[in-house]
mmCIF file of C-alpha atoms in Angstrom:
data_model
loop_
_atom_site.group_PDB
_atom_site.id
_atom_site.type_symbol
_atom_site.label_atom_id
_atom_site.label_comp_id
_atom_site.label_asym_id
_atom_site.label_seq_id
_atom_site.Cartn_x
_atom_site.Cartn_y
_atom_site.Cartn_z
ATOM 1 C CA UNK A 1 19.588 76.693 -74.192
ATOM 2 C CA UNK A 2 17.298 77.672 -71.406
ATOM 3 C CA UNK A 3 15.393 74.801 -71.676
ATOM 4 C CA UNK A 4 18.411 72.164 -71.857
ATOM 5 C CA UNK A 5 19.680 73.930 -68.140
ATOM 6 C CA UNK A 6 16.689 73.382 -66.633
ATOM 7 C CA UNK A 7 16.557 69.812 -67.959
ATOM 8 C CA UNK A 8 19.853 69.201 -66.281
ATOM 9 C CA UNK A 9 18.982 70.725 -63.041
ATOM 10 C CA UNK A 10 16.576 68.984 -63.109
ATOM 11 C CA UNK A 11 17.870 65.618 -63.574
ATOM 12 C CA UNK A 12 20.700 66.713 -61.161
ATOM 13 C CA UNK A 13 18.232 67.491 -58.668
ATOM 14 C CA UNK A 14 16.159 64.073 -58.966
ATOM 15 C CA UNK A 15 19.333 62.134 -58.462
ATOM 16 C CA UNK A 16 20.105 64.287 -54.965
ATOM 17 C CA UNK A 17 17.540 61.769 -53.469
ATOM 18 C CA UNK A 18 17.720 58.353 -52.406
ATOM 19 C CA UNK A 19 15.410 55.447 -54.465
ATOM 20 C CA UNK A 20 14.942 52.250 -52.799
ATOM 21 C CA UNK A 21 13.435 49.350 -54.157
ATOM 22 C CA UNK A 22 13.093 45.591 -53.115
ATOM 23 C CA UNK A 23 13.828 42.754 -56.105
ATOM 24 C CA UNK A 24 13.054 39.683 -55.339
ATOM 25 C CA UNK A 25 13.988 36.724 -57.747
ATOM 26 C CA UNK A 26 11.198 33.861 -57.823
ATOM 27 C CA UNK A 27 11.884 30.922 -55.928
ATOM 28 C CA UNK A 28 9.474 28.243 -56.579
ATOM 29 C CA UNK A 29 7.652 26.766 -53.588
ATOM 30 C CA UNK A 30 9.047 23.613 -51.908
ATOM 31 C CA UNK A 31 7.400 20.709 -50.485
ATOM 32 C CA UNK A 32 7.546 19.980 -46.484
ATOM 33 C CA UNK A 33 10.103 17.278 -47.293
ATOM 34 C CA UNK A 34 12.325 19.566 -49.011
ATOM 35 C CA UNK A 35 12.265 22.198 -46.002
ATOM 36 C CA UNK A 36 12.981 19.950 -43.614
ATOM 37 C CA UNK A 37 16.217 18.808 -45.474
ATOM 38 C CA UNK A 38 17.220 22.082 -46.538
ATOM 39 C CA UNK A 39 16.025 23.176 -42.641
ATOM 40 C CA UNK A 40 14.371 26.124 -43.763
ATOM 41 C CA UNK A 41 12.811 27.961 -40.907
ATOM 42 C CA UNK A 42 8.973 28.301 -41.042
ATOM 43 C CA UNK A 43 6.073 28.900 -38.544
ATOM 44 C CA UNK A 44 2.972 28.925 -37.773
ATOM 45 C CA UNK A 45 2.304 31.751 -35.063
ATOM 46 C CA UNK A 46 0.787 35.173 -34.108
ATOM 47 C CA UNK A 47 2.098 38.324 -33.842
ATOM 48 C CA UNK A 48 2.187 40.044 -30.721
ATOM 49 C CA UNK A 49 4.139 43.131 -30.855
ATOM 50 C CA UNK A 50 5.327 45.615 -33.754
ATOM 51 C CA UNK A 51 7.933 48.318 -32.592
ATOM 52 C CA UNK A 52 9.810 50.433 -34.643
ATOM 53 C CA UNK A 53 13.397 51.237 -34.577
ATOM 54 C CA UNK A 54 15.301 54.103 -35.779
ATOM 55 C CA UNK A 55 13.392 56.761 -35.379
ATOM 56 C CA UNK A 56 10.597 59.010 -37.452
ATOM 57 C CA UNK A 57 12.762 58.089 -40.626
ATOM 58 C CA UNK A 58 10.704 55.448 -42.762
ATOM 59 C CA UNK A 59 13.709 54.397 -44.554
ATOM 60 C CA UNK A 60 15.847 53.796 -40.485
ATOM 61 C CA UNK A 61 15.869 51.249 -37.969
ATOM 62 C CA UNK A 62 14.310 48.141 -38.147
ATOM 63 C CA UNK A 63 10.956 46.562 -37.663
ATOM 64 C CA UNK A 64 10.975 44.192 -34.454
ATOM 65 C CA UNK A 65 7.935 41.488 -34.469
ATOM 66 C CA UNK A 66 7.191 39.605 -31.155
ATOM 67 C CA UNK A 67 6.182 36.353 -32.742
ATOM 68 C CA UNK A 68 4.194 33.596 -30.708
ATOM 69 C CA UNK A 69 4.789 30.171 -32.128
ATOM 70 C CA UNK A 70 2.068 27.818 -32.521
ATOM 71 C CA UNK A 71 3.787 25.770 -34.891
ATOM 72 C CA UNK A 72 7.126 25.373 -36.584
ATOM 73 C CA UNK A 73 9.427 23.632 -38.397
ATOM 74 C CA UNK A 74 13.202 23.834 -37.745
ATOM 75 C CA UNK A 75 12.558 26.158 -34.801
ATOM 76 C CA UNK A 76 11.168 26.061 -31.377
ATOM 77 C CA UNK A 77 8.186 24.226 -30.972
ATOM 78 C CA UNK A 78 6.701 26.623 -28.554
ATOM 79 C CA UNK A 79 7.474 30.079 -27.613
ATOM 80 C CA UNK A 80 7.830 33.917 -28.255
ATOM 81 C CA UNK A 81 10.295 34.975 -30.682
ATOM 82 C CA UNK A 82 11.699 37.923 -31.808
ATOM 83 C CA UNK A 83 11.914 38.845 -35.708
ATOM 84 C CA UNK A 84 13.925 41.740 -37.074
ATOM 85 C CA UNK A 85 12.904 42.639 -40.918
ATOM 86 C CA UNK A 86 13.633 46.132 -42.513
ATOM 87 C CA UNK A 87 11.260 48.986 -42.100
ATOM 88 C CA UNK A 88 9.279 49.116 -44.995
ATOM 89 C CA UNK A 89 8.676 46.735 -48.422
ATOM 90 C CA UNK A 90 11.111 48.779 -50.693
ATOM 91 C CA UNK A 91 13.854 47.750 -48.852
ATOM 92 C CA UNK A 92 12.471 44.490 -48.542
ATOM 93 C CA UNK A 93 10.553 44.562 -45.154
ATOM 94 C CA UNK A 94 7.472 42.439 -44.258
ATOM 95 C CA UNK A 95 4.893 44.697 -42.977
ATOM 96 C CA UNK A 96 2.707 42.639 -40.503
ATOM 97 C CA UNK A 97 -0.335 44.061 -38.129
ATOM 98 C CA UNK A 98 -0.300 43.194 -34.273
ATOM 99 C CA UNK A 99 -2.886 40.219 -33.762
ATOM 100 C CA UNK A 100 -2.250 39.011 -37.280
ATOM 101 C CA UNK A 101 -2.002 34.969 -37.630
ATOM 102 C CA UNK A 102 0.946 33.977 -40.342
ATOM 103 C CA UNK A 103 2.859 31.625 -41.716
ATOM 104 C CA UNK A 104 6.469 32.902 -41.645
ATOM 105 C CA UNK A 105 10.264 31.952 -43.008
ATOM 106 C CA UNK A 106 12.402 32.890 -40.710
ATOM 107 C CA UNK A 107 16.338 33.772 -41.751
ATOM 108 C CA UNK A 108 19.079 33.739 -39.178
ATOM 109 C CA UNK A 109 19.698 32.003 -36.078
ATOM 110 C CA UNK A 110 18.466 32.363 -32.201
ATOM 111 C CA UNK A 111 18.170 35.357 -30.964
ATOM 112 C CA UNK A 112 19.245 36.899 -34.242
ATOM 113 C CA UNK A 113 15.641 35.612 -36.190
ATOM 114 C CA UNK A 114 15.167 37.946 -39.284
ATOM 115 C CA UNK A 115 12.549 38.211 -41.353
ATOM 116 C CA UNK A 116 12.511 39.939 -45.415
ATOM 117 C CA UNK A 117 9.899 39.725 -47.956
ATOM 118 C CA UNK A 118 11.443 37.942 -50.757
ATOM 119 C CA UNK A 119 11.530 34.679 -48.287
ATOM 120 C CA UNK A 120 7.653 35.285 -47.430
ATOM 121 C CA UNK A 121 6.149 36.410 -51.079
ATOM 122 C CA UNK A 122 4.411 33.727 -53.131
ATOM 123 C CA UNK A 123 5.695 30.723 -50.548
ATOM 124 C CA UNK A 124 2.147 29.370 -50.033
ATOM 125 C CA UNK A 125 0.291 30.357 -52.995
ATOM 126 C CA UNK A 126 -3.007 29.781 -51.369
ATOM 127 C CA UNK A 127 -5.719 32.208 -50.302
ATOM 128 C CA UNK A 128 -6.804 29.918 -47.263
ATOM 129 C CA UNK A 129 -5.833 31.382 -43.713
ATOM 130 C CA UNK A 130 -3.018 30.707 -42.697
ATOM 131 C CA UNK A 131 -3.992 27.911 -40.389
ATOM 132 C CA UNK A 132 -5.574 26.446 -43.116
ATOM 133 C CA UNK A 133 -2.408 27.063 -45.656
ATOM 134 C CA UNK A 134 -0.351 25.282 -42.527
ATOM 135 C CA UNK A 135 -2.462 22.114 -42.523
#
């Protein structure tokens, strides 16, 4: 008996917490003709800033990229941009490091550019650089 309360407090306990996880469903990779008609954001560009929103909390706020373009399609052709995505991968955030040259699909619409890793896993399938990947 002692052991089946435990085992229930136990189970009572582990569901107290929050569990987040990101699913993403496989989406195939498209050719250029197929994102320009479907005008799926993508870029070519830098990232210039990482700030974090929300506080100490890794599960809070928001990840905010400063993105400079270098190259894009269905977007400015030029420019800075900013790119909200959640804070971390289980809830489906891109993590990206300051200085960092990507290629990116961008979600939303200007000034409101979001950014979430089931758009950005897999899209390339290449190991070049992303320059490279771009060309």
């Amino acid at each position: 008996m002692k052991k089946i309360v435990c085992l229930v407090i136990f189970i009572l306990a582990a569901m107290h917490g929050q569990a987040f996880a990101c699913s993403c469903a496989y989406a195939p990779p498209k050719t250029l003709e197929q994102i320009k008609a479907e005008k799926i954001k993508v870029l070519l560009g830098r990232v210039l800033s990482r700030t974090k929103t929300g506080g100490d909390d890794i599960n809070r706020g928001h990840l905010i990229y400063r993105v400079e373009i270098e190259k894009s399609i269905n977007l400015p052709a030029s420019g800075v941009i900013s790119v909200r995505t959640a804070p971390n991968g289980a809830l489906c955030g891109v993590n990206l490091n300051v200085d960092e040259e990507r290629v990116l699909f961008i979600d939303g619409e200007a000034p409101d550019y979001s950014l979430s890793l089931c758009a950005n896993i897999g899209q390339l399938r290449s190991d070049d650089p992303p320059r490279r990947a771009w060309d």
